[in-house]
Every structure is written in C-alpha cells, then in structure tokens.
Short mmCIF file of C-alpha atoms and ligand atoms in Angstrom, two decimals:
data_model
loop_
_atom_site.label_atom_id
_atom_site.label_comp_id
_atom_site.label_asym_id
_atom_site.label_seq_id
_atom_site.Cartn_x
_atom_site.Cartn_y
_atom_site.Cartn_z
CA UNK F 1 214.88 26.29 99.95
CA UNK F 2 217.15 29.09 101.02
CA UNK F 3 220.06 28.10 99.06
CA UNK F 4 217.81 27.83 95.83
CA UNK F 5 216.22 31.09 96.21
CA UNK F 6 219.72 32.92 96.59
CA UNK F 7 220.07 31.02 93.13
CA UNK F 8 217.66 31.77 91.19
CA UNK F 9 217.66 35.59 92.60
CA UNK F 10 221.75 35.73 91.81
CA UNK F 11 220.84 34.26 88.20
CA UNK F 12 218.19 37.11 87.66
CA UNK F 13 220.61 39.65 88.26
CA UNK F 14 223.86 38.24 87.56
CA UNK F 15 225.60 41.97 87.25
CA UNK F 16 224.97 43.29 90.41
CA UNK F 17 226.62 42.33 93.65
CA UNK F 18 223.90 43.24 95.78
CA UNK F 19 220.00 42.46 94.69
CA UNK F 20 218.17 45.72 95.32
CA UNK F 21 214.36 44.83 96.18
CA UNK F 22 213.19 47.12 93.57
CA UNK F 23 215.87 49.55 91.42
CA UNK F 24 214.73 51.61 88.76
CA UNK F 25 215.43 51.14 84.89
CA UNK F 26 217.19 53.83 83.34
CA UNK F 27 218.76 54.33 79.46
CA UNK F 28 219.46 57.02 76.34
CA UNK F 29 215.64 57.67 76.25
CA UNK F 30 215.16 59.64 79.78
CA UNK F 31 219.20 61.21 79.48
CA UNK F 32 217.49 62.12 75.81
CA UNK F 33 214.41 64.29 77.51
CA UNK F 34 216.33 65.18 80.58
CA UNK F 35 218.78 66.97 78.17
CA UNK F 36 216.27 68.65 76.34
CA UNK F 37 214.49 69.84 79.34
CA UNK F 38 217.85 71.19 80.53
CA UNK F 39 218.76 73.10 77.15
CA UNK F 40 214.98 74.76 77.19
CA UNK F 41 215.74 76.17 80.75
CA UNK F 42 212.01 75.31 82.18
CA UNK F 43 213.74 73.05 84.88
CA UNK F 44 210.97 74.38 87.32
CA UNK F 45 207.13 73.51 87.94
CA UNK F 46 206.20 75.24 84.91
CA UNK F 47 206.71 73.80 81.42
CA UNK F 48 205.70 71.20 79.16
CA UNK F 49 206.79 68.01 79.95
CA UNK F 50 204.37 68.16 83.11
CA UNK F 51 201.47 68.55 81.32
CA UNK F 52 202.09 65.86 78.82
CA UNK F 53 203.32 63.89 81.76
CA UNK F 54 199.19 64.86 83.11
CA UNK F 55 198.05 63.66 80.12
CA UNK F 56 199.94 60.54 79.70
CA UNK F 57 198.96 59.45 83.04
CA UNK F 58 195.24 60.55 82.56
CA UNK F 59 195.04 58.86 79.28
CA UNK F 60 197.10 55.06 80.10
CA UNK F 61 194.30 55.16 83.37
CA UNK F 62 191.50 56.77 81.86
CA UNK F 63 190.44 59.28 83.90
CA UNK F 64 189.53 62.76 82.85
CA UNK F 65 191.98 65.13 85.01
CA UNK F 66 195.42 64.64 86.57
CA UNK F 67 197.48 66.99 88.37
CA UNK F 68 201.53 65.70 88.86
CA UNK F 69 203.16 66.46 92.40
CA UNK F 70 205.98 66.65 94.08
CA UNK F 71 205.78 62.71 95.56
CA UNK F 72 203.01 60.46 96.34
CA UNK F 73 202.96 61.96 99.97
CA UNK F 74 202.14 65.25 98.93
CA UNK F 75 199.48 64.17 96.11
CA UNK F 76 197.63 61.95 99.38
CA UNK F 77 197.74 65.13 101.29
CA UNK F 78 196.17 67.70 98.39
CA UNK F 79 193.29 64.91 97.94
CA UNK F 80 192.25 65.10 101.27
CA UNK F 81 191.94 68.29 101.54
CA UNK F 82 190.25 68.50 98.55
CA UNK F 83 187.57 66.09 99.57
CA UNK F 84 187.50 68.42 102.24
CA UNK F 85 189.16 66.47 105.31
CA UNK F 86 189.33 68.50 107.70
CA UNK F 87 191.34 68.82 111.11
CA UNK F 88 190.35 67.19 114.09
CA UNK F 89 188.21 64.42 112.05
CA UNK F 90 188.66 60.87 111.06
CA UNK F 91 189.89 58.99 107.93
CA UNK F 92 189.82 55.21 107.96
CA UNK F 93 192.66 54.03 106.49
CA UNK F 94 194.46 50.07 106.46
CA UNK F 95 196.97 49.54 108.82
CA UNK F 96 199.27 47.59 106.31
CA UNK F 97 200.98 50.36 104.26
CA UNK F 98 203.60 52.90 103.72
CA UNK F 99 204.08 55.00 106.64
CA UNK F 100 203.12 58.06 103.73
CA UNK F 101 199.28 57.28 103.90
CA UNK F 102 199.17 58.14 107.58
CA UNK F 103 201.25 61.12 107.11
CA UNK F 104 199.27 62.30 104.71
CA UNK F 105 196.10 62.06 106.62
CA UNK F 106 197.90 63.59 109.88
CA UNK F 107 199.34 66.53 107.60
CA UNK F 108 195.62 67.77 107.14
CA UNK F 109 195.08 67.76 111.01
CA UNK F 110 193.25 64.97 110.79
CA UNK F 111 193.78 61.29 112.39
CA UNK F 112 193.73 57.60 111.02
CA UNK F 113 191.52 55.13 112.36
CA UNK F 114 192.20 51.12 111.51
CA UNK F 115 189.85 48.52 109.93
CA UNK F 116 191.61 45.16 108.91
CA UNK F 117 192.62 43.97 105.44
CA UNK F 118 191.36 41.00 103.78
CA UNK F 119 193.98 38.56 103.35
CA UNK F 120 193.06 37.74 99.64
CA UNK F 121 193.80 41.05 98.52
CA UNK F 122 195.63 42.63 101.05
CA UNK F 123 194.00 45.85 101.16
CA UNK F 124 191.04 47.31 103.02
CA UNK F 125 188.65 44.48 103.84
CA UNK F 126 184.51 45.87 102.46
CA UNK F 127 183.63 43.24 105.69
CA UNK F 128 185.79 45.34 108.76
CA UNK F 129 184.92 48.48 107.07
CA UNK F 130 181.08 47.51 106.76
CA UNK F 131 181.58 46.41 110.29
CA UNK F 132 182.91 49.21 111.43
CA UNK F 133 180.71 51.44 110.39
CA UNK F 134 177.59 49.91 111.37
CA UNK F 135 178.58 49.09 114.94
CA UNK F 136 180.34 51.93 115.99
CA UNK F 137 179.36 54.85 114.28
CA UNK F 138 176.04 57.35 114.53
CA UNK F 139 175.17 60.53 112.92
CA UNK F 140 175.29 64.04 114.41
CA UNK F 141 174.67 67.28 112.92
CA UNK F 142 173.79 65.21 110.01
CA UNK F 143 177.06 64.07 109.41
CA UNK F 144 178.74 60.46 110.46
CA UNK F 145 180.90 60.30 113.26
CA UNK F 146 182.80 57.62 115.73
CA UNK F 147 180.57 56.70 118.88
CA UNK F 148 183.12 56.19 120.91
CA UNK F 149 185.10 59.62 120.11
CA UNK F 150 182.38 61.58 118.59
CA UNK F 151 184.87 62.81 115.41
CA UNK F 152 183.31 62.99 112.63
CA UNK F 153 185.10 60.89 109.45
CA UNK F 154 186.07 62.36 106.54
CA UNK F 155 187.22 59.90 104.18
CA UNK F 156 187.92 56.38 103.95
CA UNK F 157 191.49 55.87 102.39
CA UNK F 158 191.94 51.96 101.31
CA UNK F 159 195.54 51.36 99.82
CA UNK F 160 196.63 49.00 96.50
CA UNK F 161 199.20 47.22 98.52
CA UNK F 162 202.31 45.95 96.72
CA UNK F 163 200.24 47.02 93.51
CA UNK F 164 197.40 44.12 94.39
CA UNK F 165 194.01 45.79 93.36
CA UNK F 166 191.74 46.04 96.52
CA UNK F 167 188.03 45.39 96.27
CA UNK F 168 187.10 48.78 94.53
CA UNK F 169 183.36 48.07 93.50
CA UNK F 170 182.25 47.05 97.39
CA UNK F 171 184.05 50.10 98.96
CA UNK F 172 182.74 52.33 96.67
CA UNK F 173 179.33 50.70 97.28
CA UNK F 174 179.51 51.43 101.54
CA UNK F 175 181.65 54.77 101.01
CA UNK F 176 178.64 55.76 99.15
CA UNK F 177 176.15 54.13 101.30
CA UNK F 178 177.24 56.53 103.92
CA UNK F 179 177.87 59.60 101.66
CA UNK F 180 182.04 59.70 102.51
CA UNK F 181 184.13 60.66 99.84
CA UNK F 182 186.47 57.61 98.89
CA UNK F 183 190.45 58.07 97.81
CA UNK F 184 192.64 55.60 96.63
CA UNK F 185 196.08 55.31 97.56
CA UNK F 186 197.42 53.83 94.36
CA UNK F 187 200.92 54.49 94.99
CA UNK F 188 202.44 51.04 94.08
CA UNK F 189 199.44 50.29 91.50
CA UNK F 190 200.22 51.91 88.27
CA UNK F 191 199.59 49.28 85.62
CA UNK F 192 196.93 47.32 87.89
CA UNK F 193 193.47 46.93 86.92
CA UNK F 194 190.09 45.24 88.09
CA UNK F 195 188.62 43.67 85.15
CA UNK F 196 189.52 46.30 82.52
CA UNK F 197 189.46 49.27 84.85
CA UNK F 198 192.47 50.36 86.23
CA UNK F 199 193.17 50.92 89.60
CA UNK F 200 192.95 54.63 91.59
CA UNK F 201 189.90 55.79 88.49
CA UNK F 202 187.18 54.26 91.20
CA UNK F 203 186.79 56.80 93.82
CA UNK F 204 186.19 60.29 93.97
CA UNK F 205 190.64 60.81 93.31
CA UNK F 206 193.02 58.10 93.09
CA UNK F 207 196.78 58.76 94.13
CA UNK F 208 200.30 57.54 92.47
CA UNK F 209 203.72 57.56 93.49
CA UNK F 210 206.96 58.02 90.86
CA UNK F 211 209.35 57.35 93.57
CA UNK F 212 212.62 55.74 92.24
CA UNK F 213 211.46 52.27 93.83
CA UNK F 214 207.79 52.41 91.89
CA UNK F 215 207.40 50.43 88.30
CA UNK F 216 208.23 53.78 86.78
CA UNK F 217 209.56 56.43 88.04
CA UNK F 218 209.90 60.46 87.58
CA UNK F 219 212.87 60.52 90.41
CA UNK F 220 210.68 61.95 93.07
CA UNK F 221 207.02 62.30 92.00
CA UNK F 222 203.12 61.62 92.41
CA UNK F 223 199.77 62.42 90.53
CA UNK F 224 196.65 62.21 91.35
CA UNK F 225 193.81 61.27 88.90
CA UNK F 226 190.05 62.26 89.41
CA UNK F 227 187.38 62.66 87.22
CA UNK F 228 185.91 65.42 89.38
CA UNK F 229 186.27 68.77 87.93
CA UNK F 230 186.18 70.59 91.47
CA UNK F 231 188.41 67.95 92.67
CA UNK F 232 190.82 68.80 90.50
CA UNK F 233 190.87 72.35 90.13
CA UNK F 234 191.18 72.34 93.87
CA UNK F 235 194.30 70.64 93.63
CA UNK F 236 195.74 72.13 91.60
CA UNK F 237 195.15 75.37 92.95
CA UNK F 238 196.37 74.27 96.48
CA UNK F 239 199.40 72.69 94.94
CA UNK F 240 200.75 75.73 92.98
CA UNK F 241 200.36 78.34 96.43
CA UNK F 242 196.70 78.57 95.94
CA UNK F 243 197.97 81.42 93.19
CA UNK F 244 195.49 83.19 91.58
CA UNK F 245 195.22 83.53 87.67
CA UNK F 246 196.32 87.75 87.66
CA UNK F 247 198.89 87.91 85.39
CA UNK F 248 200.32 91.47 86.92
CA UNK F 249 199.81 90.68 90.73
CA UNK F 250 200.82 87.86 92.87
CA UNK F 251 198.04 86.96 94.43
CA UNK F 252 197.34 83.71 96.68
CA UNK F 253 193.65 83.47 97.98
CA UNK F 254 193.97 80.52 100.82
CA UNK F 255 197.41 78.88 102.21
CA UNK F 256 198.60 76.74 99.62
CA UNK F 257 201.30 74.68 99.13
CA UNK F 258 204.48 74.38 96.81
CA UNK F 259 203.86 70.66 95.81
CA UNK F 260 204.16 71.08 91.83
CA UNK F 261 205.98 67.96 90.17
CA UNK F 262 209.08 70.25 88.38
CA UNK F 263 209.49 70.04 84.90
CA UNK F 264 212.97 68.06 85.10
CA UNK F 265 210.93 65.32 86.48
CA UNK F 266 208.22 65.43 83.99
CA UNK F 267 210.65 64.60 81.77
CA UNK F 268 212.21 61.61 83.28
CA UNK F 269 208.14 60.16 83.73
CA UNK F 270 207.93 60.86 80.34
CA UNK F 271 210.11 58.72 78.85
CA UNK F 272 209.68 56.43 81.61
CA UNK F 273 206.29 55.96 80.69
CA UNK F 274 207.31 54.51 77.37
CA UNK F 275 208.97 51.67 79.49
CA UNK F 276 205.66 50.91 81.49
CA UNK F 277 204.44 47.75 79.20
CA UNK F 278 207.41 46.33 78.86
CA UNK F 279 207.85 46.30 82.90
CA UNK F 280 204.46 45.32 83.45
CA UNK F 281 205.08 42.08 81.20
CA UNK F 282 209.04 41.57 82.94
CA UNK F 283 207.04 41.88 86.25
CA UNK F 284 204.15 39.17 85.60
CA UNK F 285 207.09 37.01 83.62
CA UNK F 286 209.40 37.06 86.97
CA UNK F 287 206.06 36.56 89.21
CA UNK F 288 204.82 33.29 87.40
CA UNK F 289 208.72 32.38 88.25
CA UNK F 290 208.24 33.20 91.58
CA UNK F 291 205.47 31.16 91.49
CA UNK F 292 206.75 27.87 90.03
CA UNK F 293 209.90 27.67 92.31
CA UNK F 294 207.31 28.53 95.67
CA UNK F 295 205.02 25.36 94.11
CA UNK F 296 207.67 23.02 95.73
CA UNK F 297 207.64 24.21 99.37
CA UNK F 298 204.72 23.49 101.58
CA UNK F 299 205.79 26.18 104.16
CA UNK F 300 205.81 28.98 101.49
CA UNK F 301 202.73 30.39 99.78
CA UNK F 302 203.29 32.65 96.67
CA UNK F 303 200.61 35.49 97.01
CA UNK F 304 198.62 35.43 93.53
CA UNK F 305 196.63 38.36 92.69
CA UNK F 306 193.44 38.75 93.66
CA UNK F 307 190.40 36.63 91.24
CA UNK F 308 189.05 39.12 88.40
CA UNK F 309 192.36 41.37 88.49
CA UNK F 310 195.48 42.26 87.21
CA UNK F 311 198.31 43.10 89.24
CA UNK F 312 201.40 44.99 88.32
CA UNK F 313 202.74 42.87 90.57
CA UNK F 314 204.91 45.34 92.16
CA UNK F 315 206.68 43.51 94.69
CA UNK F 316 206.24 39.97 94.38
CA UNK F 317 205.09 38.44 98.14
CA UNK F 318 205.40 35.30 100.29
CA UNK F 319 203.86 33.99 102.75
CA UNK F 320 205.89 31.83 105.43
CA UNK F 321 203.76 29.54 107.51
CA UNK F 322 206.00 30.35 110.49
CA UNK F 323 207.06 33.91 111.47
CA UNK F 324 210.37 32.61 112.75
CA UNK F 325 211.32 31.14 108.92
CA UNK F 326 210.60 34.63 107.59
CA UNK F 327 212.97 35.52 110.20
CA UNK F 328 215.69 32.63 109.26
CA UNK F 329 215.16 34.08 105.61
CA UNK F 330 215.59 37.18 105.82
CA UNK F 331 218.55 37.09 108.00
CA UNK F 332 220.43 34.61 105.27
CA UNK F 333 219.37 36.59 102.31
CA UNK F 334 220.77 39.67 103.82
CA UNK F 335 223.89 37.96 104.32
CA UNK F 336 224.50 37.27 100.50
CA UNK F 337 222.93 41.16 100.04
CA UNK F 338 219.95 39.86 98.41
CA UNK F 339 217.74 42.27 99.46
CA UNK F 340 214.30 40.81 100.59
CA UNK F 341 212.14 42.82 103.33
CA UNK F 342 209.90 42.07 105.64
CA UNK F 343 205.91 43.77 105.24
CA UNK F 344 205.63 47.12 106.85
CA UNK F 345 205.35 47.30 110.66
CA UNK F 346 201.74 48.00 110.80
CA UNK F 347 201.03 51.42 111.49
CA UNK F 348 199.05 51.25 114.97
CA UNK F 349 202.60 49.83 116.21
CA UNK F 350 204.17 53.36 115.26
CA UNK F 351 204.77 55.61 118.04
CA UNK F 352 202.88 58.55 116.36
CA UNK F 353 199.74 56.29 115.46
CA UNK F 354 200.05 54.27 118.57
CA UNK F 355 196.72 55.84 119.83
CA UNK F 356 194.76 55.91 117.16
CA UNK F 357 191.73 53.56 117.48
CA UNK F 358 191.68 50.03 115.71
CA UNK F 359 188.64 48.25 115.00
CA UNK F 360 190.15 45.27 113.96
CA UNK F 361 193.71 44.37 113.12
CA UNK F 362 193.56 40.06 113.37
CA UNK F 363 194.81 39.70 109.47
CA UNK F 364 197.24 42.42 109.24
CA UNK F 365 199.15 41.21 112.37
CA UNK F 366 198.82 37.73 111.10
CA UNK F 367 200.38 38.80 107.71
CA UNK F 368 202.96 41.18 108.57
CA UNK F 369 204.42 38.55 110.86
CA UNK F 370 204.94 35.67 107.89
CA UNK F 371 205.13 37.99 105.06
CA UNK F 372 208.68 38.44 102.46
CA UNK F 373 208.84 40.89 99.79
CA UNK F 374 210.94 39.84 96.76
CA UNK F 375 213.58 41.14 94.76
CA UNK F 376 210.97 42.29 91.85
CA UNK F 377 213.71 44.94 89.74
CA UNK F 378 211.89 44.80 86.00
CA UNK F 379 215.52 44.11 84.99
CA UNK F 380 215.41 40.64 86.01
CA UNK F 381 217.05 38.85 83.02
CA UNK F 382 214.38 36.07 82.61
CA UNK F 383 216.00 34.51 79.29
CA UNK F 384 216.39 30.79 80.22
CA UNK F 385 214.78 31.11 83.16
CA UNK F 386 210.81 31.27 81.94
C1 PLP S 401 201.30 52.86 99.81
C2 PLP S 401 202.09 54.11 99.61
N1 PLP S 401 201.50 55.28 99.84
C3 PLP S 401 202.14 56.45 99.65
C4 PLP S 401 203.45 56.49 99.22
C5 PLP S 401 204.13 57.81 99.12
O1 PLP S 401 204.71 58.07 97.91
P1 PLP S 401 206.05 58.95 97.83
O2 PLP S 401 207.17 58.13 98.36
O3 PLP S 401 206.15 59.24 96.38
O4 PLP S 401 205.81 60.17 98.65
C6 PLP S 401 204.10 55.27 98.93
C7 PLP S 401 205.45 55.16 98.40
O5 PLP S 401 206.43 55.54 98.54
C8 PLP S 401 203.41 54.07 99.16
O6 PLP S 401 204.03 52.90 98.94
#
C-alpha cells in the first residue's frame, strides 16, 4: 500500500519535490490587493480591508458580528474573556487539538480540564461531557464547579478537528442545561457546516484561524464570529488596548491587548476568500480520492465526515488498525518527503497540561495512536485522477 500511496500523492503534486501536508494557494489576485493596500499606506490595524474582511467572514457564515485578529490563538483568548473566563477557573476543553486551544484557555489564568472525543466525529463527545458533568460536578455560590477541586468552570471549549463538524446541537443543549457559555474552536472549520449551518455560528462565539496552513489564509490571522452584541463589542474593545472612543485623548479603560488583524492581512483574506469554493470543492474532490484508493486495504480506514454534515475536509485522515503501521508509514513517507503527520500528542501528555484533570481520555488515546494526516494542499491536480 505504501508504494501506491507515494504514487498517487507524487501524481497530485507532480511540481514539487517535497509534498507539504497543507501549503497555501497563492496568485495575481492577493499580489493585486496586497499592492493596493501598500500604495494606500494603511498597512496597520486600521483600514478597510479589515472590515470588509469582518464582513466577508460574517456574511459566507452567517453570523451577525465578527471581529478579525491577529491569529486564531489570540481570537480563542479574547472569547474567553469575553464570556467572562476568569483566572483560577475551569474550561473543559478536548484533549485532541492544537496545542493553541489550551494556550488560549491558560492565557486567561484559567486551566483545561479533559472529557473524551467521540470517535465518529472526532471532537468533544455530548456523552463524556454529559458524564462529566453530572458525576463530578455540584453547585456553590450558585455557580457550577468541579467536586473534586472545587473551581468553578467557565466555559466548555469543544474543537472542529481537522475541519470535521462536532455535534453542535447536543453541546449546546447540556452547555445550556447548566447555564455555561459555549465557544467553538473553529480554527480548521471554515467552509464546514451541520446541515445548512455552518460551523463556529452555534455557540455563544465561534473562533477561526487564517494561518498559512488553514483552507484560506490571511498570512497570520483569526476572527471570531458571534451573534452577541456584548460579546462582540467586548472583543473588540479588548483587542484594540481596551481604547476608548475620545478622539483628543488616549484613553484605555481596562488592560487590553494589541491583537488587531493589520490591514496588510485583511487584504491577503480578502482575496483569499474569493478562492474559498473552489478549495472547498478541490478538497472534497481529493477526499473521495482518498477514499477510493483506502477502499482496497482492510488495515486502513478513511475517516468520512460525520452523518448530516459537511466537512471542509481540511486534512484528510486515516485510521491504521495497528499503531506500529502508522509508524512504518510515516517513517517511509518521510523518506520520499511526502509529508504525512501523525494526530496531535494529546494535550494531557504535554508537560504544561500534564496535571490538569481528565475525565476520560479512552478514544483520544486510541486515535492518536493509529491516526495519519494526509497531504490535503487544495492544489492537488486531480485531472485524470477523479
Ligand atoms: C484547533 C486549533 N485551534 C487553534 C489554532 C490557533 O490558530 P493560529 O495558529 O491562527 O493561532 C489552530 C491552528 O493553528 C488550530 O488548529
């Protein structure tokens, strides 16, 4: 199987010598607006590319506010602390993701606590976070906290992994239940929906990244999307110094931060935002690919998107049946640079998170050990090959 892979991936991208596992697409159109942006001098946080860039964004999700950042990082950390985590507490978050989420959540003070993911959709599974919270929380002062710790939690932070949608309507549904405000870390999920509602517009703010590796990308660059008006005046006051509207004084009423996506970058989303349909059909072309060669191999499983949604499919996923083939296969594609990658090391295995509490972790362990991320570049050339 090894040898066939390496083909079919060399045949995708026959003009590179290495296979990148995700590179960004990049023409006339964003050197076009990045020149303009250039001769008008606004290169900074102020100008108008990042508010069309806003309203782009708001508009292709449909939510009613969005406020562009620096990266995806920064955009999880101004939604916490707009939901008002606060330090000291809790925020239940997966334990399969991008080392950002924690970050984020540690950034406000605050510290992650695991439930599992369900293997269907690889994010946050409704059935360990339902578990969770019935066994081993209680209330105090009227607000939920951890038995065991007596913290109180402050938001429950499921992620979109590899752009899969998680099961929005039940989290909502418990997060609710239990009156904690719900963000979605939709970093790798731009273009994904559940039914026709796309992902990161169900909670209380939803979170993007625009990192050069994401299905478009601003260079460095996140948003978050809300349809909360306090929500989002909050962020954006906190992510332009908490500066307050006097036009003859500089004024800043709380500590705020310098997190403001730059015009120059606005400019590159913009046009790269033009290029977002025509990735997001490359991307499920090159996945039913994936697909139909994986149909042959018992030991591999192509990981479909999840019943009722539709995935931007991101980073297309396998799943060995035997942790030391993912091994075998990574090793060998590395050696032709083809460059596939292993799923994150869960995040309780970090140093930094290594003491934060885990409810349950079964799935993600079982997953990150067998699971391949595939070269998944919307450049693939897929003539003659679909
Ligand atoms: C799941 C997840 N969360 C958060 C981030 C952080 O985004 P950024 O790199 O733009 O800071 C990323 C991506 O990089 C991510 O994949």
């Amino acid at each position: 199987m090894f040898e066939s892979f390496a083909n079919l991936v060399k045949s995708l991208y026959p003009d590179s010598s290495t296979v990148a596992l995700h590179e960004p697409v990049l023409g006339e159109r964003e050197k076009s607006l990045l020149s303009a942006c250039i001769d008008s001098t606004f290169v900074s946080t102020v100008g108008p590319y990042v508010e069309e860039f806003e309203n782009k964004v708001a508009d292709l999700v449909g939510s009613t506010y969005a406020v562009a950042t620096l990266n995806g990082t920064s955009a999880l950390h101004a939604a916490l602390l707009a939901v008002g985590v606060e330090p000291g507490s809790l925020v239940i978050t997966q334990p399969l993701t991008f080392v950002a989420t924690c970050n984020a959540i540690s950034y406000c003070g605050a510290e992650p606590l695991f439930v599992d993911i369900d293997p269907k959709t690889l994010g946050m599974s409704p059935k360990s976070l339902r578990n969770y919270l019935e066994n081993e929380t209680r209330y105090k002062n009227g607000r939920l906290c951890d038995k065991r710790s007596g913290k109180y939690i402050s938001a429950i932070l499921p992620v979109h992994t590899f752009g899969f949608p998680c099961e929005m309507e039940t989290l909502v549904q418990i997060s609710g239940n239990y009156d904690i405000p719900l963000i979605e870390d939709a970093a790798e999920s731009l273009g994904s929906r559940l039914g026709e509602k796309h992902t990161g517009t169900f909670a209380n703010a939803g979170v993007f990244s625009f990192n050069g590796n994401k299905i478009v990308t601003t260079g460095g660059g996140g948003i978050v999307v809300t349809d909360d008006a306090a929500i989002a005046q909050k962020i954006r006051h906190i992510t332009t110094t908490a500066k307050t509207a006097d036009p003859f004084h500089s004024f800043h009423d709380e500590i705020g931060f310098n997190y403001r996506m730059p015009n120059l970058n606005a400019a590159l989303g913009c046009a790269q935002l033009e290029r977002l349909d025509h990735h997001l059909n490359a991307k499920r072309s090159l996945a039913n690919l994936y697909r139909r060669f994986f149909e042959e191999y018992d030991h591999v499983t192509f990981i479909d998107e999840p019943a009722n949604t539709h995935s931007n499919y991101w980073l297309n996923s396998i799943l060995f049946k035997e942790p030391k083939t993912l091994y075998d296969f990574l090793e060998y594609t590395h050696s032709l640079k083809i460059y596939t990658r292993a799923a994150w090391t869960p995040m309780y295995k970090l140093p930094m998170f290594s003491s934060c509490y885990r409810h349950e972790t079964g799935e993600t362990e079982e997953i990150c050990s067998r699971l391949a991320n595939l070269p998944s570049s919307a450049s693939a050339n897929l003539k003659g090959n679909v």
